[in-house]
PDB file of C-alpha atoms in Angstrom:
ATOM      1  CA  UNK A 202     -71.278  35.661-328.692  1.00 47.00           C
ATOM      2  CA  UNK A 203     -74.009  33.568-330.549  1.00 49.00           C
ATOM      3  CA  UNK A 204     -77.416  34.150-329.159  1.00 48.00           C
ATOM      4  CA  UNK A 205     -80.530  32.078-329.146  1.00 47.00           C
ATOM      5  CA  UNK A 206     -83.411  33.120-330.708  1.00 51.00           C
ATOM      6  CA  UNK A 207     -84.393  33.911-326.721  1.00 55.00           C
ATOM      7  CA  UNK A 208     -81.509  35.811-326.418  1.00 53.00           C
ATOM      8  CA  UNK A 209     -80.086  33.117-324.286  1.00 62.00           C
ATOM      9  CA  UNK A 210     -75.985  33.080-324.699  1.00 70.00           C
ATOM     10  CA  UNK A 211     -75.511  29.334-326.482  1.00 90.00           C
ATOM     11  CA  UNK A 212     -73.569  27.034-324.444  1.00 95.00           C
ATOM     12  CA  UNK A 213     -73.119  25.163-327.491  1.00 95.00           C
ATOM     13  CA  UNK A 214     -71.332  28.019-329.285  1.00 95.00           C
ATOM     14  CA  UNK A 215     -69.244  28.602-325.862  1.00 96.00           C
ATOM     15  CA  UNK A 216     -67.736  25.426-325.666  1.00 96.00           C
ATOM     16  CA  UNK A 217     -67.652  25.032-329.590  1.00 95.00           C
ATOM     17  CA  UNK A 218     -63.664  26.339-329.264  1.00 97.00           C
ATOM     18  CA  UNK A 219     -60.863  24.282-328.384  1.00 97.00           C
ATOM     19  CA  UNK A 220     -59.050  26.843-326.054  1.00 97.00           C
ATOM     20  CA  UNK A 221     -62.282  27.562-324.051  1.00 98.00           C
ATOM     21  CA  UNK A 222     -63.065  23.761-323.650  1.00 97.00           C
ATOM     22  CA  UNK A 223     -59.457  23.233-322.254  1.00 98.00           C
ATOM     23  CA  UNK A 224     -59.388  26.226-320.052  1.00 98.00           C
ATOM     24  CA  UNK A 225     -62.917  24.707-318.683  1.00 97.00           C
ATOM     25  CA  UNK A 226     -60.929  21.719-317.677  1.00 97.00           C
ATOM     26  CA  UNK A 227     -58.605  24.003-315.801  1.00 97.00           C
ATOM     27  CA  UNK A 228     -61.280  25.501-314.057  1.00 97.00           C
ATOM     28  CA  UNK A 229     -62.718  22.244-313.327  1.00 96.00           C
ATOM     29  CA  UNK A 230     -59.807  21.850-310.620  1.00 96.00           C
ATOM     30  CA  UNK A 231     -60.120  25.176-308.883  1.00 95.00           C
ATOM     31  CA  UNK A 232     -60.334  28.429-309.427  1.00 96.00           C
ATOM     32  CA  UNK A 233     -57.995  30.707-311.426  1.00 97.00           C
ATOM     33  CA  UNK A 234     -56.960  33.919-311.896  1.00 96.00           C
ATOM     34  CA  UNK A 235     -56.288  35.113-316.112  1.00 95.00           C
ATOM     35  CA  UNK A 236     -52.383  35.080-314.916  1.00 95.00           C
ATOM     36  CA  UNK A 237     -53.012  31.295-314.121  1.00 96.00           C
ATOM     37  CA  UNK A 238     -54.830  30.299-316.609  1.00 97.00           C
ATOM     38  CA  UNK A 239     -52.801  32.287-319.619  1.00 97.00           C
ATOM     39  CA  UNK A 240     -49.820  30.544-318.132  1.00 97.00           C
ATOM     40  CA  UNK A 241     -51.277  27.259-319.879  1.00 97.00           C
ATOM     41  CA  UNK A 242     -51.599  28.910-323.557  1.00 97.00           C
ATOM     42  CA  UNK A 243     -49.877  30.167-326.265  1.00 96.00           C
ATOM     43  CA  UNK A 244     -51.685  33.312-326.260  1.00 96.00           C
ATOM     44  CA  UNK A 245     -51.886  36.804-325.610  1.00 95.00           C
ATOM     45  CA  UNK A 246     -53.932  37.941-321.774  1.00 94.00           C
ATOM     46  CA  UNK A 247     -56.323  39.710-323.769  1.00 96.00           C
ATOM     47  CA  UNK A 248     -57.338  37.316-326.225  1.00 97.00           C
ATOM     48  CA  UNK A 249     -57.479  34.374-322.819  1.00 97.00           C
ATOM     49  CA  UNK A 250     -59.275  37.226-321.552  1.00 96.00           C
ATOM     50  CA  UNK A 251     -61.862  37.634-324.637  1.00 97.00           C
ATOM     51  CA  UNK A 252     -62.452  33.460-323.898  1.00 98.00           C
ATOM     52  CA  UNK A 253     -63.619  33.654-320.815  1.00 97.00           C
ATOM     53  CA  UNK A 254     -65.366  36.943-321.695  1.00 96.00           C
ATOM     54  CA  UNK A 255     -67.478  34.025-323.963  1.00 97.00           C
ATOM     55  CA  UNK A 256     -67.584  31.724-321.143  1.00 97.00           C
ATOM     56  CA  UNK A 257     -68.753  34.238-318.573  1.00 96.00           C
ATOM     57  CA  UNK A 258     -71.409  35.341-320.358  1.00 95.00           C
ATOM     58  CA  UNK A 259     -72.493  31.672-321.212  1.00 95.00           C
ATOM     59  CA  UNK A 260     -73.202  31.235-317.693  1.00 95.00           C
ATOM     60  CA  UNK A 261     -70.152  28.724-317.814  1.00 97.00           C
ATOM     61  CA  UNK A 262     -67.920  30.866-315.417  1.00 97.00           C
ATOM     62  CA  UNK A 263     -68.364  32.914-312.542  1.00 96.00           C
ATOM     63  CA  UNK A 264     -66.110  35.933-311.693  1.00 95.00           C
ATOM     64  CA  UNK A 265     -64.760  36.681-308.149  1.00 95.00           C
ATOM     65  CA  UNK A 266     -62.701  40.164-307.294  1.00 93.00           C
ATOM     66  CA  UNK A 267     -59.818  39.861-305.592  1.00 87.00           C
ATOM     67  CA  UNK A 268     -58.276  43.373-305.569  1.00 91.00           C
ATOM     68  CA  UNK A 269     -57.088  43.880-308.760  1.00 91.00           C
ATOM     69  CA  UNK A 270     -57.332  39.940-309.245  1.00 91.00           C
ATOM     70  CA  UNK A 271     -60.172  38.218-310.868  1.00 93.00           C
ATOM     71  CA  UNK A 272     -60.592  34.766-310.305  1.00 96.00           C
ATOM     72  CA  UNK A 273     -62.624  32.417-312.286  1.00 97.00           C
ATOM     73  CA  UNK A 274     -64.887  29.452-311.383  1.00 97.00           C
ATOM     74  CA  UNK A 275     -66.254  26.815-313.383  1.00 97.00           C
ATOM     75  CA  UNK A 276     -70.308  26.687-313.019  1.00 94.00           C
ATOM     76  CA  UNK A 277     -71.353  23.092-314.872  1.00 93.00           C
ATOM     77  CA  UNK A 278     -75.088  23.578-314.170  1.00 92.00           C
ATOM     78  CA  UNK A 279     -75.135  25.554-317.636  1.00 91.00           C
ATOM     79  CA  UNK A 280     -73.952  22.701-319.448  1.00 93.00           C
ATOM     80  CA  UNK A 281     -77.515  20.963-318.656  1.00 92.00           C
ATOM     81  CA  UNK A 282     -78.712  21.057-322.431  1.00 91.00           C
ATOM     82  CA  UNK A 283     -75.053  19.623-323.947  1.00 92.00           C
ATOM     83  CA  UNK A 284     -75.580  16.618-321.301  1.00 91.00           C
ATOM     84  CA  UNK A 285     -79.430  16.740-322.486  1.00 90.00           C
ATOM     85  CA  UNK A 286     -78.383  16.661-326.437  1.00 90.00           C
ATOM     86  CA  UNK A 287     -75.811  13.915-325.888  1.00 90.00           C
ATOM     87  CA  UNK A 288     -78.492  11.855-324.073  1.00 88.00           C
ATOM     88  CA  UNK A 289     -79.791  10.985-327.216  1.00 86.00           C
ATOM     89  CA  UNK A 290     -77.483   9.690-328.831  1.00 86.00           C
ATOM     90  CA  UNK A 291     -76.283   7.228-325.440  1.00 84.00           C
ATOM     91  CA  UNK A 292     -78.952   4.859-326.770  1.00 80.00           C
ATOM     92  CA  UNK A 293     -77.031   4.022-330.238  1.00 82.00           C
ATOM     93  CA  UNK A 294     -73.464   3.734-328.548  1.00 82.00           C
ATOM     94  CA  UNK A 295     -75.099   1.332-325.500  1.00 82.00           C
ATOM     95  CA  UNK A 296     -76.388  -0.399-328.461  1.00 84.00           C
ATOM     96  CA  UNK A 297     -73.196  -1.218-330.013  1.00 83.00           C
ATOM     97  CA  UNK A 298     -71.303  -1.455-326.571  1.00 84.00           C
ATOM     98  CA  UNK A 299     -74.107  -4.429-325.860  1.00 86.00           C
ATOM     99  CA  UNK A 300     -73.142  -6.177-329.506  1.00 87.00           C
ATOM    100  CA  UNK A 301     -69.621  -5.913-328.844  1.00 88.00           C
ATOM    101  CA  UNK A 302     -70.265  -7.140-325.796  1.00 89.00           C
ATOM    102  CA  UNK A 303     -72.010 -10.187-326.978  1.00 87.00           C
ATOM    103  CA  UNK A 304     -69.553 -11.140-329.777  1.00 88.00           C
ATOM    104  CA  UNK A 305     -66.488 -10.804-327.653  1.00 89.00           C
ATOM    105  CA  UNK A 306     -68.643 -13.047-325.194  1.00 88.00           C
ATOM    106  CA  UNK A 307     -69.142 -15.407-328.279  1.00 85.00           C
ATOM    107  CA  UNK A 308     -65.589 -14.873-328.926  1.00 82.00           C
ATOM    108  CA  UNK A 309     -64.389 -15.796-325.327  1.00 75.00           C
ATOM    109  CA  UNK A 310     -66.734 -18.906-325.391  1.00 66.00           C
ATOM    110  CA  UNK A 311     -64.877 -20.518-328.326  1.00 63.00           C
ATOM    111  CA  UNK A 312     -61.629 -20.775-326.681  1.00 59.00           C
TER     112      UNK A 312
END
């Protein structure tokens, strides 16, 4: 796991793998047990396992015992400073969704 300077597990790093992103949408829907959620890969348990070992400790999941059963839940309030970081960038693509806006408008008006 890639730690922050203040020892912080980075979200960033989490979330930077494809497998861990899609098993995040998974979770997204409701919560899953590694049996569920290794269903949907072509992977071994352990290494869906050693994902949401990365997730877990990323703040990204939390982990409910069920018996023998863990279950997984999808936590978004971690994923504050990705929202933050793409924030800054909204102002370049509302920028060019306004001029395509304005030259299909242009467009539109010529017909």
């Amino acid at each position: 796991m890639v730690m922050t300077p203040d020892r912080e597990p980075d979200v960033f790093a989490a979330i930077s793998h494809r497998s861990r992103r899609q098993m995040l949408d998974l979770l997204a829907e409701s919560k899953r047990s590694v049996s569920d959620i290794a269903a949907h890969f072509e992977m071994s348990r352990p290494a869906v396992s050693q994902h949401l070992r990365v997730l877990l400790e990323a703040g990204l999941l939390t982990e409910q015992r069920h018996g023998r059963e863990r279950r997984y839940h999808f936590d978004p309030a971690r994923l504050g400073p990705v929202r933050d970081w793409i924030g800054q960038y909204e102002r370049f693509w509302d920028d060019r969704l306004q001029r395509l806006q304005n030259q299909l408008s242009k467009t539109s008006g010529n017909e």
